[in-house]
Every structure is written in structure tokens, then in C-alpha cells.
mmCIF file of C-alpha atoms in Angstrom:
data_model
loop_
_atom_site.group_PDB
_atom_site.id
_atom_site.type_symbol
_atom_site.label_atom_id
_atom_site.label_comp_id
_atom_site.label_asym_id
_atom_site.label_seq_id
_atom_site.Cartn_x
_atom_site.Cartn_y
_atom_site.Cartn_z
ATOM 1 C CA MET A 1 17.984 -12.643 -15.212
ATOM 2 C CA LEU A 2 17.889 -9.083 -13.050
ATOM 3 C CA TYR A 3 14.406 -8.505 -13.455
ATOM 4 C CA THR A 4 12.309 -11.214 -14.333
ATOM 5 C CA PRO A 5 10.812 -13.633 -11.233
ATOM 6 C CA PRO A 6 12.675 -16.449 -10.814
ATOM 7 C CA PRO A 7 11.428 -20.023 -11.217
ATOM 8 C CA ILE A 8 9.473 -21.634 -8.149
ATOM 9 C CA ASP A 9 11.944 -24.364 -6.698
ATOM 10 C CA PRO A 10 10.553 -27.361 -7.539
ATOM 11 C CA LYS A 11 12.193 -28.742 -4.198
ATOM 12 C CA ALA A 12 10.993 -26.249 -1.936
ATOM 13 C CA PRO A 13 8.318 -27.660 0.420
ATOM 14 C CA PRO A 14 4.653 -26.348 -0.295
ATOM 15 C CA VAL A 15 3.981 -23.291 1.440
ATOM 16 C CA ARG A 16 1.237 -23.830 3.866
ATOM 17 C CA ILE A 17 1.372 -20.337 6.103
ATOM 18 C CA ASN A 18 1.837 -17.262 3.748
ATOM 19 C CA LEU A 19 3.035 -14.441 5.489
ATOM 20 C CA LEU A 20 4.805 -12.958 2.403
ATOM 21 C CA SER A 21 2.287 -9.747 1.651
ATOM 22 C CA ASP A 22 -1.211 -9.325 1.894
ATOM 23 C CA THR A 23 -0.742 -9.040 -1.647
ATOM 24 C CA GLN A 24 -0.780 -13.371 -1.664
ATOM 25 C CA THR A 25 -4.160 -13.544 -0.684
ATOM 26 C CA LYS A 26 -6.798 -15.795 -2.722
ATOM 27 C CA PRO A 27 -10.243 -14.683 -3.796
ATOM 28 C CA THR A 28 -12.705 -16.406 -1.706
ATOM 29 C CA ALA A 29 -15.664 -19.034 -3.288
ATOM 30 C CA ALA A 30 -18.167 -16.150 -2.810
ATOM 31 C CA MET A 31 -15.860 -13.384 -4.362
ATOM 32 C CA ARG A 32 -15.205 -15.579 -7.346
ATOM 33 C CA GLU A 33 -19.001 -16.264 -7.455
ATOM 34 C CA ALA A 34 -19.346 -12.028 -7.609
ATOM 35 C CA MET A 35 -16.686 -12.082 -10.643
ATOM 36 C CA ALA A 36 -18.535 -14.775 -12.496
ATOM 37 C CA ARG A 37 -22.199 -13.147 -12.314
ATOM 38 C CA ALA A 38 -20.762 -9.621 -12.877
ATOM 39 C CA GLU A 39 -22.037 -7.412 -15.736
ATOM 40 C CA VAL A 40 -19.481 -6.216 -18.228
ATOM 41 C CA GLY A 41 -18.792 -4.232 -20.787
ATOM 42 C CA ASP A 42 -16.290 -2.420 -22.611
ATOM 43 C CA GLU A 43 -14.317 -0.298 -19.943
ATOM 44 C CA GLN A 44 -12.066 1.938 -22.281
ATOM 45 C CA VAL A 45 -15.412 3.198 -23.787
ATOM 46 C CA GLY A 46 -16.911 3.815 -20.096
ATOM 47 C CA ASP A 47 -19.781 1.102 -20.859
ATOM 48 C CA ASP A 48 -18.649 -1.336 -18.171
ATOM 49 C CA PRO A 49 -21.655 -1.298 -15.380
ATOM 50 C CA THR A 50 -19.988 -2.453 -13.066
ATOM 51 C CA VAL A 51 -16.514 -0.724 -13.195
ATOM 52 C CA ASN A 52 -18.701 2.258 -13.291
ATOM 53 C CA ALA A 53 -20.321 1.504 -10.132
ATOM 54 C CA LEU A 54 -17.081 0.662 -8.713
ATOM 55 C CA CYS A 55 -15.642 3.538 -9.123
ATOM 56 C CA GLU A 56 -18.811 5.631 -8.152
ATOM 57 C CA ARG A 57 -18.531 3.981 -4.372
ATOM 58 C CA VAL A 58 -15.300 4.527 -4.116
ATOM 59 C CA ALA A 59 -15.363 8.565 -5.087
ATOM 60 C CA ALA A 60 -18.554 8.867 -2.321
ATOM 61 C CA LEU A 61 -16.419 6.869 0.360
ATOM 62 C CA MET A 62 -13.292 8.807 0.031
ATOM 63 C CA GLY A 63 -15.603 12.041 -0.397
ATOM 64 C CA LYS A 64 -14.559 13.273 -3.490
ATOM 65 C CA GLU A 65 -15.541 13.992 -6.960
ATOM 66 C CA ALA A 66 -14.640 10.968 -9.286
ATOM 67 C CA ALA A 67 -12.842 7.953 -9.038
ATOM 68 C CA VAL A 68 -10.860 5.828 -11.934
ATOM 69 C CA TYR A 69 -9.872 1.738 -11.833
ATOM 70 C CA MET A 70 -6.860 1.427 -12.500
ATOM 71 C CA PRO A 71 -4.859 -2.195 -12.931
ATOM 72 C CA SER A 72 -2.335 -1.676 -10.044
ATOM 73 C CA GLY A 73 -1.765 0.659 -7.177
ATOM 74 C CA THR A 74 1.524 1.714 -8.560
ATOM 75 C CA MET A 75 -0.286 3.071 -11.856
ATOM 76 C CA CYS A 76 -2.206 5.033 -9.581
ATOM 77 C CA ASN A 77 0.524 6.925 -8.237
ATOM 78 C CA VAL A 78 2.339 7.083 -11.330
ATOM 79 C CA THR A 79 -0.213 8.765 -13.363
ATOM 80 C CA ALA A 80 -1.230 11.195 -10.098
ATOM 81 C CA THR A 81 2.572 12.183 -10.179
ATOM 82 C CA LEU A 82 2.403 12.619 -14.159
ATOM 83 C CA VAL A 83 -1.086 14.895 -13.650
ATOM 84 C CA HIS A 84 0.039 16.966 -10.781
ATOM 85 C CA CYS A 85 3.708 17.526 -12.249
ATOM 86 C CA ARG A 86 5.902 18.616 -15.005
ATOM 87 C CA PRO A 87 9.113 17.341 -15.833
ATOM 88 C CA GLY A 88 11.385 19.003 -13.439
ATOM 89 C CA ASP A 89 9.192 19.071 -10.818
ATOM 90 C CA GLU A 90 9.801 18.517 -7.239
ATOM 91 C CA ILE A 91 7.696 15.917 -4.951
ATOM 92 C CA LEU A 92 8.566 15.674 -1.164
ATOM 93 C CA ALA A 93 7.939 11.952 0.235
ATOM 94 C CA HIS A 94 9.544 10.069 2.997
ATOM 95 C CA GLU A 95 12.801 8.190 2.283
ATOM 96 C CA THR A 96 11.071 4.558 2.547
ATOM 97 C CA ALA A 97 7.661 5.657 0.554
ATOM 98 C CA HIS A 98 6.971 2.973 -2.213
ATOM 99 C CA ILE A 99 6.874 5.923 -4.989
ATOM 100 C CA ILE A 100 10.975 6.040 -4.007
ATOM 101 C CA ALA A 101 11.421 2.307 -2.962
ATOM 102 C CA ARG A 102 9.031 0.282 -4.928
ATOM 103 C CA GLU A 103 8.179 1.760 -8.126
ATOM 104 C CA GLY A 104 11.430 0.986 -10.290
ATOM 105 C CA GLY A 105 12.263 4.720 -10.385
ATOM 106 C CA ALA A 106 9.245 5.421 -12.837
ATOM 107 C CA HIS A 107 8.597 8.906 -11.436
ATOM 108 C CA ALA A 108 11.971 10.094 -12.493
ATOM 109 C CA ALA A 109 11.842 7.901 -15.603
ATOM 110 C CA ILE A 110 8.872 8.660 -17.070
ATOM 111 C CA GLY A 111 7.758 11.830 -15.471
ATOM 112 C CA GLY A 112 11.222 13.818 -15.372
ATOM 113 C CA PHE A 113 10.628 14.263 -11.482
ATOM 114 C CA GLN A 114 12.876 14.126 -8.505
ATOM 115 C CA VAL A 115 11.753 13.490 -5.044
ATOM 116 C CA THR A 116 13.061 14.754 -2.337
ATOM 117 C CA GLN A 117 13.603 12.152 0.571
ATOM 118 C CA LEU A 118 12.276 13.489 4.092
ATOM 119 C CA LYS A 119 13.466 11.583 7.379
ATOM 120 C CA GLY A 120 11.295 10.698 10.382
ATOM 121 C CA PRO A 121 10.933 7.403 12.107
ATOM 122 C CA ASP A 122 8.340 5.035 11.531
ATOM 123 C CA GLY A 123 8.113 5.677 7.821
ATOM 124 C CA GLN A 124 6.770 9.359 8.902
ATOM 125 C CA PHE A 125 7.838 12.551 8.484
ATOM 126 C CA THR A 126 6.365 15.476 10.752
ATOM 127 C CA PRO A 127 5.028 18.313 9.616
ATOM 128 C CA ASP A 128 7.829 20.277 10.839
ATOM 129 C CA THR A 129 10.387 18.435 8.829
ATOM 130 C CA PHE A 130 8.193 19.166 5.675
ATOM 131 C CA ARG A 131 7.643 22.662 6.261
ATOM 132 C CA ASN A 132 11.740 23.458 6.617
ATOM 133 C CA ALA A 133 12.350 21.258 3.448
ATOM 134 C CA LEU A 134 10.629 24.004 1.553
ATOM 135 C CA HIS A 135 12.223 26.770 -0.374
ATOM 136 C CA PRO A 136 11.214 29.625 -1.907
ATOM 137 C CA ARG A 137 10.264 29.305 -5.457
ATOM 138 C CA THR A 138 13.302 30.333 -7.626
ATOM 139 C CA ARG A 139 14.721 29.840 -11.076
ATOM 140 C CA TYR A 140 17.192 28.212 -9.444
ATOM 141 C CA GLN A 141 15.695 25.348 -7.598
ATOM 142 C CA PRO A 142 13.203 22.927 -8.948
ATOM 143 C CA PRO A 143 9.403 23.907 -8.695
ATOM 144 C CA GLN A 144 8.084 21.890 -5.405
ATOM 145 C CA THR A 145 4.813 20.624 -6.574
ATOM 146 C CA VAL A 146 3.769 18.079 -4.519
ATOM 147 C CA VAL A 147 3.825 16.549 -1.254
ATOM 148 C CA SER A 148 3.081 12.804 -0.592
ATOM 149 C CA VAL A 149 2.275 10.205 2.287
ATOM 150 C CA GLU A 150 2.118 6.562 2.116
ATOM 151 C CA GLN A 151 -0.758 5.447 4.695
ATOM 152 C CA THR A 152 -0.250 3.093 6.076
ATOM 153 C CA ALA A 153 3.662 3.434 6.002
ATOM 154 C CA ASN A 154 4.838 0.030 4.999
ATOM 155 C CA ILE A 155 8.343 0.115 5.593
ATOM 156 C CA GLY A 156 7.684 2.016 8.738
ATOM 157 C CA GLY A 157 6.059 -1.036 10.331
ATOM 158 C CA GLY A 158 2.560 -0.511 8.902
ATOM 159 C CA THR A 159 2.265 3.020 11.173
ATOM 160 C CA ILE A 160 -1.116 4.895 10.901
ATOM 161 C CA TRP A 161 -0.954 8.588 9.732
ATOM 162 C CA LYS A 162 -2.506 10.485 12.836
ATOM 163 C CA LYS A 163 -5.497 12.570 11.388
ATOM 164 C CA ALA A 164 -3.756 15.682 13.363
ATOM 165 C CA ALA A 165 -0.446 14.998 11.445
ATOM 166 C CA LEU A 166 -2.561 14.859 7.798
ATOM 167 C CA ASP A 167 -4.269 17.726 8.563
ATOM 168 C CA GLU A 168 -1.383 20.067 9.342
ATOM 169 C CA ILE A 169 0.770 18.722 6.103
ATOM 170 C CA VAL A 170 -2.377 19.682 3.839
ATOM 171 C CA ALA A 171 -2.430 23.297 5.881
ATOM 172 C CA ILE A 172 1.470 24.155 4.861
ATOM 173 C CA ALA A 173 0.996 22.685 1.343
ATOM 174 C CA LYS A 174 -2.140 24.826 0.794
ATOM 175 C CA GLN A 175 0.138 27.618 2.016
ATOM 176 C CA HIS A 176 2.666 26.744 -0.141
ATOM 177 C CA GLY A 177 1.013 25.966 -3.259
ATOM 178 C CA LEU A 178 1.699 22.301 -3.408
ATOM 179 C CA VAL A 179 -0.730 19.761 -4.408
ATOM 180 C CA THR A 180 -1.441 16.733 -1.570
ATOM 181 C CA HIS A 181 -1.466 12.874 -2.599
ATOM 182 C CA MET A 182 -1.941 10.113 -0.606
ATOM 183 C CA ASP A 183 -0.798 6.695 -1.302
ATOM 184 C CA GLY A 184 -3.293 4.768 -0.205
ATOM 185 C CA ALA A 185 -2.294 0.981 -0.127
ATOM 186 C CA ARG A 186 -3.615 0.257 3.069
ATOM 187 C CA LEU A 187 -5.733 2.964 3.563
ATOM 188 C CA LEU A 188 -8.708 0.664 4.887
ATOM 189 C CA ASN A 189 -6.540 -0.823 7.491
ATOM 190 C CA ALA A 190 -5.972 2.639 8.611
ATOM 191 C CA THR A 191 -9.290 3.661 8.997
ATOM 192 C CA VAL A 192 -10.565 0.429 10.400
ATOM 193 C CA ALA A 193 -7.815 0.286 13.148
ATOM 194 C CA SER A 194 -8.174 4.155 13.791
ATOM 195 C CA GLY A 195 -11.950 4.443 13.474
ATOM 196 C CA ILE A 196 -11.814 7.316 11.382
ATOM 197 C CA SER A 197 -13.551 7.422 8.059
ATOM 198 C CA PRO A 198 -12.131 7.517 4.851
ATOM 199 C CA ARG A 199 -13.673 10.625 4.205
ATOM 200 C CA ASP A 200 -12.288 12.300 6.689
ATOM 201 C CA MET A 201 -8.460 10.500 6.677
ATOM 202 C CA THR A 202 -8.298 11.882 3.332
ATOM 203 C CA ALA A 203 -10.558 15.158 3.691
ATOM 204 C CA GLY A 204 -7.575 18.078 2.293
ATOM 205 C CA TRP A 205 -5.882 15.513 -0.134
ATOM 206 C CA ASP A 206 -6.212 16.522 -3.792
ATOM 207 C CA SER A 207 -5.944 12.890 -4.860
ATOM 208 C CA ALA A 208 -6.008 9.201 -2.808
ATOM 209 C CA TRP A 209 -6.529 5.697 -3.826
ATOM 210 C CA ILE A 210 -7.466 2.466 -2.225
ATOM 211 C CA ASP A 211 -5.616 -1.035 -2.729
ATOM 212 C CA PHE A 212 -8.490 -3.720 -3.487
ATOM 213 C CA SER A 213 -5.438 -6.318 -4.019
ATOM 214 C CA LYS A 214 -3.877 -6.536 -0.494
ATOM 215 C CA GLY A 215 -5.719 -6.942 2.803
ATOM 216 C CA LEU A 216 -9.474 -6.507 0.581
ATOM 217 C CA GLY A 217 -8.456 -9.746 -1.137
ATOM 218 C CA ALA A 218 -9.475 -8.886 -4.655
ATOM 219 C CA PRO A 219 -7.284 -10.282 -7.387
ATOM 220 C CA ILE A 220 -6.297 -7.046 -8.877
ATOM 221 C CA GLY A 221 -6.298 -3.461 -9.182
ATOM 222 C CA GLY A 222 -6.734 0.149 -7.147
ATOM 223 C CA VAL A 223 -9.087 3.030 -8.040
ATOM 224 C CA LEU A 224 -8.091 6.606 -7.856
ATOM 225 C CA ALA A 225 -9.868 9.612 -6.364
ATOM 226 C CA GLY A 226 -9.899 13.481 -7.024
ATOM 227 C CA THR A 227 -11.752 16.286 -9.093
ATOM 228 C CA ARG A 228 -13.622 15.240 -12.163
ATOM 229 C CA ALA A 229 -10.906 17.455 -13.850
ATOM 230 C CA PHE A 230 -8.166 15.596 -12.482
ATOM 231 C CA ILE A 231 -9.477 12.166 -13.340
ATOM 232 C CA ASP A 232 -10.176 13.469 -16.816
ATOM 233 C CA ALA A 233 -6.351 14.145 -16.996
ATOM 234 C CA VAL A 234 -5.775 10.623 -15.297
ATOM 235 C CA TRP A 235 -7.686 8.834 -18.011
ATOM 236 C CA GLN A 236 -5.180 10.561 -20.803
ATOM 237 C CA TRP A 237 -2.272 8.796 -18.825
ATOM 238 C CA LYS A 238 -4.311 5.374 -18.268
ATOM 239 C CA GLN A 239 -4.348 5.508 -21.940
ATOM 240 C CA ARG A 240 -1.016 6.370 -22.575
ATOM 241 C CA LEU A 241 0.658 3.541 -19.791
ATOM 242 C CA GLY A 242 -1.869 0.808 -21.200
ATOM 243 C CA GLY A 243 -4.433 0.995 -18.783
ATOM 244 C CA SER A 244 -7.458 0.948 -20.262
ATOM 245 C CA MET A 245 -8.851 -2.095 -20.224
ATOM 246 C CA ARG A 246 -11.909 -3.859 -21.493
ATOM 247 C CA GLN A 247 -14.556 -6.285 -20.028
ATOM 248 C CA ALA A 248 -12.944 -5.040 -16.189
ATOM 249 C CA GLY A 249 -15.964 -5.531 -14.397
ATOM 250 C CA ILE A 250 -15.270 -9.119 -13.765
ATOM 251 C CA CYS A 251 -12.446 -7.589 -11.508
ATOM 252 C CA ALA A 252 -14.644 -4.371 -10.330
ATOM 253 C CA ALA A 253 -16.703 -6.645 -8.862
ATOM 254 C CA ALA A 254 -14.359 -8.412 -6.786
ATOM 255 C CA CYS A 255 -13.363 -5.102 -5.261
ATOM 256 C CA ILE A 256 -16.998 -4.172 -4.771
ATOM 257 C CA TYR A 257 -17.568 -7.648 -3.111
ATOM 258 C CA ALA A 258 -14.470 -6.657 -0.563
ATOM 259 C CA LEU A 259 -15.780 -3.482 0.002
ATOM 260 C CA ASP A 260 -19.459 -5.042 1.075
ATOM 261 C CA HIS A 261 -17.519 -8.261 3.176
ATOM 262 C CA HIS A 262 -13.774 -7.410 3.781
ATOM 263 C CA VAL A 263 -13.402 -4.059 5.096
ATOM 264 C CA GLU A 264 -14.586 -4.838 8.902
ATOM 265 C CA ARG A 265 -12.752 -7.937 9.155
ATOM 266 C CA LEU A 266 -9.446 -6.204 8.433
ATOM 267 C CA ALA A 267 -9.828 -5.636 12.129
ATOM 268 C CA ASP A 268 -9.069 -9.511 12.649
ATOM 269 C CA ASP A 269 -6.157 -9.303 10.747
ATOM 270 C CA HIS A 270 -4.721 -6.723 12.793
ATOM 271 C CA ALA A 271 -5.201 -8.869 16.302
ATOM 272 C CA ASN A 272 -3.453 -11.638 14.334
ATOM 273 C CA ALA A 273 -0.834 -9.155 13.997
ATOM 274 C CA ARG A 274 -0.997 -8.606 17.640
ATOM 275 C CA ALA A 275 -0.520 -11.950 18.348
ATOM 276 C CA LEU A 276 2.034 -12.951 16.267
ATOM 277 C CA ALA A 277 4.147 -9.491 17.593
ATOM 278 C CA ARG A 278 3.270 -10.708 21.301
ATOM 279 C CA GLY A 279 4.615 -14.308 20.565
ATOM 280 C CA LEU A 280 7.876 -13.312 18.701
ATOM 281 C CA SER A 281 8.752 -10.650 21.826
ATOM 282 C CA GLN A 282 8.610 -13.544 24.295
ATOM 283 C CA ILE A 283 11.196 -15.254 22.591
ATOM 284 C CA ALA A 284 14.349 -14.234 24.170
ATOM 285 C CA GLY A 285 16.783 -11.734 22.187
ATOM 286 C CA ILE A 286 14.207 -11.199 19.026
ATOM 287 C CA GLU A 287 13.104 -7.305 18.704
ATOM 288 C CA VAL A 288 9.883 -6.534 17.430
ATOM 289 C CA GLN A 289 7.805 -3.497 16.460
ATOM 290 C CA GLU A 290 4.502 -3.760 18.058
ATOM 291 C CA PRO A 291 1.961 -3.593 14.993
ATOM 292 C CA GLU A 292 -0.687 -0.827 14.675
ATOM 293 C CA THR A 293 -2.168 -2.662 11.933
ATOM 294 C CA ASN A 294 -1.281 -5.868 10.094
ATOM 295 C CA LEU A 295 2.605 -5.316 9.626
ATOM 296 C CA VAL A 296 4.733 -7.122 12.213
ATOM 297 C CA PHE A 297 8.730 -6.349 11.693
ATOM 298 C CA PHE A 298 10.876 -8.058 13.696
ATOM 299 C CA LYS A 299 14.703 -9.268 14.022
ATOM 300 C CA PRO A 300 16.040 -12.630 15.405
ATOM 301 C CA ASP A 301 20.175 -11.706 15.339
ATOM 302 C CA GLY A 302 19.846 -11.232 19.112
ATOM 303 C CA ALA A 303 18.654 -14.789 19.190
ATOM 304 C CA GLY A 304 21.506 -15.646 17.385
ATOM 305 C CA VAL A 305 19.999 -16.456 13.927
ATOM 306 C CA PRO A 306 20.667 -13.514 11.237
ATOM 307 C CA GLY A 307 17.219 -12.907 9.296
ATOM 308 C CA ASP A 308 18.057 -14.139 6.140
ATOM 309 C CA LYS A 309 18.752 -17.535 7.947
ATOM 310 C CA MET A 310 15.345 -17.007 9.717
ATOM 311 C CA VAL A 311 13.814 -16.300 6.895
ATOM 312 C CA ALA A 312 15.201 -19.696 4.874
ATOM 313 C CA ALA A 313 14.270 -22.436 7.655
ATOM 314 C CA LEU A 314 10.791 -20.949 8.559
ATOM 315 C CA ARG A 315 10.717 -21.687 4.355
ATOM 316 C CA GLN A 316 11.732 -25.384 4.772
ATOM 317 C CA ARG A 317 8.959 -25.545 7.294
ATOM 318 C CA GLY A 318 6.293 -24.136 4.897
ATOM 319 C CA VAL A 319 6.086 -20.669 5.916
ATOM 320 C CA THR A 320 7.256 -17.689 3.813
ATOM 321 C CA LEU A 321 8.176 -14.095 5.177
ATOM 322 C CA ALA A 322 10.111 -11.081 3.342
ATOM 323 C CA ILE A 323 13.340 -9.271 4.682
ATOM 324 C CA MET A 324 12.497 -5.602 4.147
ATOM 325 C CA ASP A 325 14.789 -2.869 4.873
ATOM 326 C CA GLY A 326 16.974 -5.287 6.818
ATOM 327 C CA ARG A 327 14.089 -6.716 8.852
ATOM 328 C CA ILE A 328 11.971 -9.563 8.831
ATOM 329 C CA ARG A 329 8.200 -8.552 7.703
ATOM 330 C CA ALA A 330 5.461 -10.950 8.558
ATOM 331 C CA CYS A 331 2.318 -10.026 7.022
ATOM 332 C CA THR A 332 -1.267 -11.270 8.265
ATOM 333 C CA HIS A 333 -4.373 -11.328 5.961
ATOM 334 C CA LEU A 334 -7.670 -13.427 5.429
ATOM 335 C CA ASP A 335 -5.898 -16.615 4.264
ATOM 336 C CA VAL A 336 -4.029 -16.336 7.799
ATOM 337 C CA ASN A 337 -5.777 -17.429 10.648
ATOM 338 C CA ALA A 338 -5.272 -17.604 14.460
ATOM 339 C CA ALA A 339 -3.858 -21.099 14.651
ATOM 340 C CA GLN A 340 -1.386 -20.606 12.172
ATOM 341 C CA VAL A 341 0.136 -17.571 14.074
ATOM 342 C CA GLU A 342 0.591 -19.451 16.856
ATOM 343 C CA GLU A 343 2.413 -22.463 14.712
ATOM 344 C CA THR A 344 4.594 -19.878 13.258
ATOM 345 C CA ILE A 345 5.618 -18.710 16.902
ATOM 346 C CA GLY A 346 6.417 -22.038 17.547
ATOM 347 C CA TYR A 347 8.746 -22.829 14.374
ATOM 348 C CA VAL A 348 10.598 -19.920 15.124
ATOM 349 C CA ARG A 349 10.866 -20.722 18.735
ATOM 350 C CA GLU A 350 12.509 -24.004 17.544
ATOM 351 C CA ILE A 351 14.557 -22.223 15.096
ATOM 352 C CA VAL A 352 15.908 -20.272 18.073
ATOM 353 C CA ARG A 353 16.567 -23.547 20.197
ATOM 354 C CA GLY A 354 18.654 -24.701 17.398
ATOM 355 C CA ALA A 355 20.496 -22.225 16.753
#
């Protein structure tokens, strides 16, 4: 089987510390209660009051005219580019961006778009790199239509795009007639860590979205925002792709609960990530990237343990992590506490000693 998720190994020990991803979060008891109480309707015909309330709230949060609730962040990205672009158009994004590395080639397969990969450290390209990638509009080259950034930059280490760089990219894009799109999978991690509001962080960006199924702890969904005309066009693609839902207010209630209770606590995840990075860096031979948010990337090879061996050894101890871009990624979230972080550091130290 190439694409179907493999079955869980019944012989593997139970996972006690889940650092695989912030997508692993489970709804809290209070969030489940909010979901159970949700007033619902038919989202597809626009009469689910909880979905409508969520969309209005996210649009206001980001200073946009309108918003739409989606089953996934990938659908937010794909529908946005399907509206912004036409077949044969060119999108510019960092070479490690989610739209390139993690969406199954959807933008090419469905939209017929090509994505130009911009280089740069820590998952980000500079305004000058973007400017230098632009070419004159000519019938010999594809129209350059969209520039996209991922906030935070996942494979770059969960790094935060600085506000000054975002503003400069917007200015260059507008000067050359490009649309701006922000993949906001961990946007609120960036706003909490930087102290910049979502409205200010997304100012000038024609489309932007928030993922609720990562650090915010909701079970499903993202909300894409932009102008009313843009969101109206997105709805057509949402329908075509099967993203229009029915009593989705049950899930939207979890997102509203997350906005009320799980945003400021993202700072706890950032603190746990720093503690994890600090502890790992004190083990001789382990190379650690200093985290800016809730992602910790490290390489244990210098300590005599290849990354895949380290991940396998930790899994036998009930700890699960991911390998991404040749490094181990640990992701802190609301289901990982400070004691579990210290326990994980102890296991890594133990594995290195036994190598």
C-alpha cells in the first residue's frame, strides 16, 4: 500500500508522550461540552449559526471582509489558489512551503499551476529573493500571479516571518500586480510569540487563514478570510471539492472555544519547546535549532545515533516524534506538559549513553 495510512502496530508500546505534531491534540472535556451544546443548521445552505459566528469572528480578527469554514488547511490553500490563478499561472513560494511539500501536488493536479521555489534559510525567502525572481510579463513565460508565505515556516523550524519582511513582500507584489496569500497554519503561534495582532500580521495579504486543528486543539477545520468577492468565489470551489458540510456547527463550536480559551496558552507550548531545546543542546553531539515557537528540530547524528534510530528508540519508550527534512521534529502542544518534556530529554540522554 503506497498511500493508505499503515495500521497501528499492535506490538508497539502505547504512546505516552506525543511530540509527533500539534495535530495530535485531543479536544478537552470543556471543548467537547461546547461541541455538544452547539446550535447547528445546514452549513451548505448558510443557516448553521455557529459556523456563521465563527466565520464572522475570524474575519474580524484578521481585519478581512468575510471568511469561510473549511474541513482542512490544505483545502484553504488549494481553494485560494484556484480562485487567484488560472491554469498555466505561476505561484512563488519558499522551496519547503506546505503547498509544495505537503499537499500532494494539488495545485498542479487540480489547477494546472506551477510553483516556483524560492530559496532562503529557515523556511523563508527575503524580499530581495522575491524581487529577483520576478520577470517581465511576456507571452513566453507563465503569468506570475501569487506570492505565498507560510506563517510559521514549518520545515524552517517554526520560524516567524518578521512583520517588516511581510510588509516589504506585499509592497513588491502590489507593485508588480501579484496577489498575496498567507498560509496561516500556525499563524496564532506567530502572533502570540511576537505580540503582533492577527489583524496587523495579515495586513496587506489578500487571503489568509487560521488552522484550528493544530495548537488550538480543535478536532477539525480551518477558516479562510479575504474580500467578500474572494470568499464568494471560494465557495464555488468548496462545493466542487466536496468541502461544503451540513451540521458543521458541532465542529465550529470547538473552534470558537479554542479562540476563547486556547490562544494565549500557546505561550506555554513555546516555553516547553525552549525547555526541550535547552535540554537537548546540553547533550554532547546533538545539534539543535533554537525554537521561535512550538517546533524543535534537532539532529542526534553527532552523538552517534542516526535520526531514524533515535526516533525508533524513543517510540519503544512511548515517545513519538517525526523526521522531517532530514531532521527530527518535536512539536509541543496542549497535550504535552513540562514534566513530559523533561522525561523526553532523559530518554534521549539514556539512548545516547547506550550508543
